Short mmCIF file of C-alpha atoms in Angstrom, two decimals:
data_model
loop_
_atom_site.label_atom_id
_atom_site.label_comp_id
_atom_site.label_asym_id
_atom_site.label_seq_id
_atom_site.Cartn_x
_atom_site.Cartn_y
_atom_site.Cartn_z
CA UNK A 16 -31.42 21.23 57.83
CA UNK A 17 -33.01 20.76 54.24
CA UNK A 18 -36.52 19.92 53.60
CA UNK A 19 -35.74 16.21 52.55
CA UNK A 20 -33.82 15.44 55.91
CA UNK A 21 -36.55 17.13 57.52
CA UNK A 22 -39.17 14.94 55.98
CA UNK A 23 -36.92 12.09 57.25
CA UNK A 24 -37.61 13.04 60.83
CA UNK A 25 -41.32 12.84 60.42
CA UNK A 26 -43.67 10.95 62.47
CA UNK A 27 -47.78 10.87 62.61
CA UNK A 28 -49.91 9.57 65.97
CA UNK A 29 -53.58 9.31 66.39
CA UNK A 30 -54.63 10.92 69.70
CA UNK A 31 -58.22 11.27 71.12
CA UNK A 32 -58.33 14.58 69.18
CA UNK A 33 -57.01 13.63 65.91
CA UNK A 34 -54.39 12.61 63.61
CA UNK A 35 -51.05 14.85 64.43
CA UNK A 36 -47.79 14.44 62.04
CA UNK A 37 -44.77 15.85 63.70
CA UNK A 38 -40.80 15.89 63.76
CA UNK A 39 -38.60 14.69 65.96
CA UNK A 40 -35.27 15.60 66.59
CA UNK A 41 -32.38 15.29 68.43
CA UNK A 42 -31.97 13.73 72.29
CA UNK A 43 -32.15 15.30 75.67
CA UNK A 44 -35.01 16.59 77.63
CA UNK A 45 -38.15 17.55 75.19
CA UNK A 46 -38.74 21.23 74.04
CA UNK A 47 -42.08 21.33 72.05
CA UNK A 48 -42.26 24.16 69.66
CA UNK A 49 -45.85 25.27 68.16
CA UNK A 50 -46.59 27.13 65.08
CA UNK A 51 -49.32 29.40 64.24
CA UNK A 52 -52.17 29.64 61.95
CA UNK A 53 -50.75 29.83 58.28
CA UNK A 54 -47.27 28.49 58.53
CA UNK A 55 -46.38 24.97 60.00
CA UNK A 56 -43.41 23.33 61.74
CA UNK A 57 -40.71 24.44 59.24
CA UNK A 58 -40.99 27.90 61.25
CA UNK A 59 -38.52 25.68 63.43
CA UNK A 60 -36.44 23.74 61.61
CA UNK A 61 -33.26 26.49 62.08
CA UNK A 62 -33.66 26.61 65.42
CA UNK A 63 -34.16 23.44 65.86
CA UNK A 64 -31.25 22.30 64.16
CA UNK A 65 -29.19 24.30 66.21
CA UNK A 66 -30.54 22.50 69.36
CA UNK A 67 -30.76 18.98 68.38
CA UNK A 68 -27.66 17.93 70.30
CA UNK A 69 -29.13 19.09 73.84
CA UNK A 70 -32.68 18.88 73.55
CA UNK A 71 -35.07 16.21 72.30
CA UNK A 72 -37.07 18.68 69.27
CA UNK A 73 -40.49 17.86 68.81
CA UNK A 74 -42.67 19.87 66.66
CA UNK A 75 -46.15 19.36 65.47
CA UNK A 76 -48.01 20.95 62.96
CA UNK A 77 -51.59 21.92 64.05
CA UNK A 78 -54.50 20.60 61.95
CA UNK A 79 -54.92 21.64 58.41
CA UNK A 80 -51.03 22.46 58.19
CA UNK A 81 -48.24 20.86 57.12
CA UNK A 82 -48.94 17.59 56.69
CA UNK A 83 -51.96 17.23 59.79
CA UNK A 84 -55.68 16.25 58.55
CA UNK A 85 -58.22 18.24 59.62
CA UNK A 86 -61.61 16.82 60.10
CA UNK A 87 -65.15 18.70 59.51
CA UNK A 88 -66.24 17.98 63.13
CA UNK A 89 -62.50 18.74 64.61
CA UNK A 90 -62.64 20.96 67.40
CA UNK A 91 -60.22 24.38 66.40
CA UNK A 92 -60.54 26.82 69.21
CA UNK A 93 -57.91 27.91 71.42
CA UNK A 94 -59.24 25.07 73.77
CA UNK A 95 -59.83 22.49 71.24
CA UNK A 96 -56.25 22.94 70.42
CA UNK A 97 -55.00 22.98 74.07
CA UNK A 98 -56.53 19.41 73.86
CA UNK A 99 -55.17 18.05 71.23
CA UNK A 100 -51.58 19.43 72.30
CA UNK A 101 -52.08 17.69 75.52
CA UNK A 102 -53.46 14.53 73.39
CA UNK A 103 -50.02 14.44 71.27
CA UNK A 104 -48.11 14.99 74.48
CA UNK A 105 -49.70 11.99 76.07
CA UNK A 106 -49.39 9.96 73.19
CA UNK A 107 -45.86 10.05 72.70
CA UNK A 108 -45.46 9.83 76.74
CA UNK A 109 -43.22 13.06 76.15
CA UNK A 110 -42.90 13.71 80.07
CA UNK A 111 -41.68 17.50 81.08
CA UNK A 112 -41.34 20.00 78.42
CA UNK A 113 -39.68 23.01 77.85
CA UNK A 114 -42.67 24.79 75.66
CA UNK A 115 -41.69 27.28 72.88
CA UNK A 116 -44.31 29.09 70.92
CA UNK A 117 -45.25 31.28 67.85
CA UNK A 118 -48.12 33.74 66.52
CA UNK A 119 -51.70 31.35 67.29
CA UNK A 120 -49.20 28.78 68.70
CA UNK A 121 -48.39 31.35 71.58
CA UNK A 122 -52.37 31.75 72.63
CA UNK A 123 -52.95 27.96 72.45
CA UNK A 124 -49.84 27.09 74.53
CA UNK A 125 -51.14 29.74 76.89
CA UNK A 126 -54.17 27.46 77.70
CA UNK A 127 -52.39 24.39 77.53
CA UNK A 128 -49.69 25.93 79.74
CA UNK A 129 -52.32 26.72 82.51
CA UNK A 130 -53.69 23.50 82.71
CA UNK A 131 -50.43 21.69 82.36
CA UNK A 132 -48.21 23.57 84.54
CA UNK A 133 -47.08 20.89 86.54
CA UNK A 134 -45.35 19.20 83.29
CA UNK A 135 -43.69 22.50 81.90
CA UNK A 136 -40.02 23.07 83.09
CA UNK A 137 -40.29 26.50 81.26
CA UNK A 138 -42.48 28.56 78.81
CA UNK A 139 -40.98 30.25 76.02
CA UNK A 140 -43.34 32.75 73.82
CA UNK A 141 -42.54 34.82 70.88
CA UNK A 142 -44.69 37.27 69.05
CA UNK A 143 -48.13 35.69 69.65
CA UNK A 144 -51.41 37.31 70.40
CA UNK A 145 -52.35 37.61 74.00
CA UNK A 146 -55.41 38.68 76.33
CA UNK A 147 -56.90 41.92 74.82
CA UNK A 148 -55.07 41.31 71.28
CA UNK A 149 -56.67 38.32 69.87
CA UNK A 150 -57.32 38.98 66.97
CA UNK A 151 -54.87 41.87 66.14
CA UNK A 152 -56.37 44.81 65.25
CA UNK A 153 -54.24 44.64 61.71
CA UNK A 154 -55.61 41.26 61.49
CA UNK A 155 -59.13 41.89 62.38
CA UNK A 156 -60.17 42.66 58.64
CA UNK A 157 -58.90 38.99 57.69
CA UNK A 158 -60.95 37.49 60.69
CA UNK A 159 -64.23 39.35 58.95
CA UNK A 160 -63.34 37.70 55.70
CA UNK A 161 -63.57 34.08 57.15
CA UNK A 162 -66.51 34.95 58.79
CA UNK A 163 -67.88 35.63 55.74
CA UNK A 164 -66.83 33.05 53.84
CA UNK A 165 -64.97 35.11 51.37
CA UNK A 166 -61.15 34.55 52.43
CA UNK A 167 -61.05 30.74 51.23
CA UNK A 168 -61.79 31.76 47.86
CA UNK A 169 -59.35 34.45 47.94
CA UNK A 170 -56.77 32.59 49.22
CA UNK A 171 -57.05 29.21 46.69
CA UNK A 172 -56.20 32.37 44.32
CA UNK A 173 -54.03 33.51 46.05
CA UNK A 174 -52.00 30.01 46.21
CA UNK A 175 -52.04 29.62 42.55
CA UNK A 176 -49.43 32.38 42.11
CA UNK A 177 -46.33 31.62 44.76
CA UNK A 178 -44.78 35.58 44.36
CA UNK A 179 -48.15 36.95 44.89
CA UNK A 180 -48.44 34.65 48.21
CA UNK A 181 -44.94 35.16 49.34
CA UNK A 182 -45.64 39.78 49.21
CA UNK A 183 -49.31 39.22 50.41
CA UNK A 184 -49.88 36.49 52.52
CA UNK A 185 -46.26 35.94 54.64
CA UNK A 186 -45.02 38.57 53.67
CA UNK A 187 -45.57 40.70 56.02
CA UNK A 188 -43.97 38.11 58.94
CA UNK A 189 -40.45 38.37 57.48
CA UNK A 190 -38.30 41.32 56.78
CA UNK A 191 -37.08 39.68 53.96
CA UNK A 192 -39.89 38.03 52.43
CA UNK A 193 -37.52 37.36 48.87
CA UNK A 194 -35.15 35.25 51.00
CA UNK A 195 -37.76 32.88 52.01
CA UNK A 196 -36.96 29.61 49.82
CA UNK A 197 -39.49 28.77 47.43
CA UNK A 198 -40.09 25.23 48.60
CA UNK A 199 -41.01 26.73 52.05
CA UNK A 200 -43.23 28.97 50.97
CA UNK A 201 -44.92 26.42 49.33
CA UNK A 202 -44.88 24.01 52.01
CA UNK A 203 -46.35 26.93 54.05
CA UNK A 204 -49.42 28.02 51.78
CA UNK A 205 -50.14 24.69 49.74
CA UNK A 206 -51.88 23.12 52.52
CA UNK A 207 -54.17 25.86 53.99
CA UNK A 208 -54.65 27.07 50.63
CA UNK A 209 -54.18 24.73 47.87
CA UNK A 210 -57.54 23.58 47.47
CA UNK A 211 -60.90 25.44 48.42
CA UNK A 212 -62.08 22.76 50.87
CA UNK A 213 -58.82 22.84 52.70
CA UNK A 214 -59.18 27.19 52.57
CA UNK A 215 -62.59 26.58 54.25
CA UNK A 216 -61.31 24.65 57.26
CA UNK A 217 -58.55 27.04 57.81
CA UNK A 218 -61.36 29.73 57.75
CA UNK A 219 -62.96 28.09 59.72
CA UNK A 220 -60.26 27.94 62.27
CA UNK A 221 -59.56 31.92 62.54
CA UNK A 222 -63.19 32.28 63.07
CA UNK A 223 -63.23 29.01 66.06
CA UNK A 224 -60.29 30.70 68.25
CA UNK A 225 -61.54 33.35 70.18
CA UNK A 226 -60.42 36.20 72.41
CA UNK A 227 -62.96 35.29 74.88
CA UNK A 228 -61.03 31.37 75.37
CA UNK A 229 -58.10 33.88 76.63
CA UNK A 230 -60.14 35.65 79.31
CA UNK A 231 -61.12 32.55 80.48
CA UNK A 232 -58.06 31.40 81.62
CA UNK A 233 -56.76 35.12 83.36
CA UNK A 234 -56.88 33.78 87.03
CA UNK A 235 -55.20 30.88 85.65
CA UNK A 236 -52.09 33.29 84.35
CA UNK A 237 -52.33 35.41 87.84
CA UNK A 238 -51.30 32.37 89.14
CA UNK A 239 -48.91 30.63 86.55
CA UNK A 240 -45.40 30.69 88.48
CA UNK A 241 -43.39 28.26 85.64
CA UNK A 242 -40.53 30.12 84.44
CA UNK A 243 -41.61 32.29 81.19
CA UNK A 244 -39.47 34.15 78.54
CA UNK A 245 -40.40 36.54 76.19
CA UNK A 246 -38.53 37.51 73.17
CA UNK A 247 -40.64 39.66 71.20
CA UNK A 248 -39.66 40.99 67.69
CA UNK A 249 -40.32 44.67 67.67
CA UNK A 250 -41.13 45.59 63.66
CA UNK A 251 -44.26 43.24 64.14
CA UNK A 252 -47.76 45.20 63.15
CA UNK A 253 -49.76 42.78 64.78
CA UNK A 254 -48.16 41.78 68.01
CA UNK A 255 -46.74 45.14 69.09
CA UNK A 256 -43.73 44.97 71.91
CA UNK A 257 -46.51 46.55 74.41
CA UNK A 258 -47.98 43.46 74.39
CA UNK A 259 -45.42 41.93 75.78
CA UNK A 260 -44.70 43.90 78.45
CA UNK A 261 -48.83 43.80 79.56
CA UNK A 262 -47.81 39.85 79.42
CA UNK A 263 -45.13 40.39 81.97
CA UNK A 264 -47.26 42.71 84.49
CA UNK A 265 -50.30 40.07 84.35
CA UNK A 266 -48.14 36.92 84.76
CA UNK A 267 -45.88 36.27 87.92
CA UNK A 268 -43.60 33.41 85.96
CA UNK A 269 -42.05 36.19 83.51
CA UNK A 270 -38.58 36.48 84.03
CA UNK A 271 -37.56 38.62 81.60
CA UNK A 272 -39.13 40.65 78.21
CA UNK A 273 -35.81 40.41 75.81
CA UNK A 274 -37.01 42.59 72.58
CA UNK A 275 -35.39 41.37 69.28
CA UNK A 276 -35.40 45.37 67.35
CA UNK A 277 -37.01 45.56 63.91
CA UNK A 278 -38.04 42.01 64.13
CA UNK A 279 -41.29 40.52 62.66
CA UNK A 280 -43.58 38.22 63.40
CA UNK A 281 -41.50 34.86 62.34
CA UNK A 282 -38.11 36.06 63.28
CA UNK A 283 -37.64 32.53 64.52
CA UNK A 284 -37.21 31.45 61.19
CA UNK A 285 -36.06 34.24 59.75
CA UNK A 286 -33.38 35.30 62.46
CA UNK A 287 -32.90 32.17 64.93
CA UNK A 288 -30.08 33.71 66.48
CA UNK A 289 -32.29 36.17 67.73
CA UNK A 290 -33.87 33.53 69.47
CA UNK A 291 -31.33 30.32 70.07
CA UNK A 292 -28.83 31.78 72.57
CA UNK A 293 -31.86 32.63 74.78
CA UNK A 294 -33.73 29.79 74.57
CA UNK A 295 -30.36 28.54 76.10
CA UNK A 296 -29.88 30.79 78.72
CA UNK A 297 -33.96 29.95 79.72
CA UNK A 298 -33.38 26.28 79.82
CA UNK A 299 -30.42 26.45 82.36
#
């Protein structure tokens, strides 16, 4: 799917938590797929072509990205974005979901997961940070940056030159960070880092989600039974394949850990067929 007929299958809602633009795609039961911090819901758009004629695609991008508003006072921890999630789900009376997730994405449908279970038909999570590894320890030094208040201006910079962005700032979540279309790339960046104000808020959220907001919910996990996959690229610095497997021991509703080798970080957009035929084989 191109970028125009993906524009074409945009939506926006206002939900108690704020403003949330979307797409929507295809028929069938609902599988909501959620992007991390830095990208937006393009990370989907191959996969998501490739399911439109069984499942009803919904993807949102969080605030700040893609085309979402983010407001000074908006609420961006792990639970503030558990609540808007649930928010967007309720306002487009979406029903039961089949729940696939990304990078941040995969920590905040963790705590919407737990609190939702009884609307999830299945959980799907690829390379995402998880209890003990949030943030990364490769990521950490860019978490002490925001906290600072020294990443924004980097990144406007940063933004200004699209080859420098797509080597230093995605590149290292693809394995092929040339092949990444330069209309993407921009779609990706331009938002969180196109202007200094909008660089601030997404500083702003790497310093609001917290570790601690995934402790919280560990007797939650202990307990989570809904049927969850794993597919876990293994060339990823940050979200190492161990991770995975420490997901698996914690959490009773693993069914399987499938590992996709040399894979990084967005191999769902990068390699969906990594990720497509076992999304499929989850589902039925």
């Amino acid at each position: 799917m191109d970028l125009r007929t993906w524009e074409d299958q945009r939506g926006r809602v206002s939900t108690a938590s704020g403003d949330v633009s979307y797409v929507d795609v295809g028929e069938g039961p609902v599988a909501l797929f959620v992007h991390g911090a830095g990208t937006n819901n393009l990370l989907w758009r191959k996969a998501i072509t490739e399911l439109a004629g069984e499942r009803r695609c919904i993807a949102p991008d969080l605030p700040g990205h893609g085309a979402s508003p983010v407001t000074p006072d908006q609420d961006l921890s792990l639970n503030g974005l558990a609540r808007l999630l649930g928010d967007f789900c309720e306002s487009l009376e979406l029903g039961d979901l089949d729940v696939v997730a990304n990078d941040t994405g995969g920590a905040v449908a963790q705590v919407f997961a737990v609190h939702h279970a009884d609307r999830l038909r299945t959980l799907t999570l690829t390379n995402c940070d998880t209890q003990g590894n949030l943030p990364p320890e490769a990521f950490r030094p860019v978490v002490e940056l925001a906290e600072r208040g020294q990443l924004a201006p980097l990144s406007v910079q940063l933004a200004a030159d699209l080859e420098r962005a797509r080597t230093s700032a995605l590149g290292g979540g693809y394995e092929c960070p040339d092949l990444v279309p330069d209309e993407v790339l921009e779609a990706f960046v331009r938002p969180v880092f196109g202007t200094l104000e909008a660089a601030r808020q997404f500083e702003r959220l790497l310093t609001s989600v917290r570790g601690e907001e995934l402790d919280a919910i560990e007797p939650l996990l202990k307990e989570f039974r809904v049927p969850a996959l794993l597919v876990w690229g293994t060339g990823d610095p940050n979200f190492g394949v161990e991770w995975a497997y420490r997901f698996r021991d914690a959490v009773p509703g693993v069914t399987e850990v499938v590992e996709v080798p040399g894979g990084k970080l967005f191999f769902p957009d990068e390699r969906p067929e990594d990720l497509v035929p076992h999304l499929r084989r989850h589902w039925s």
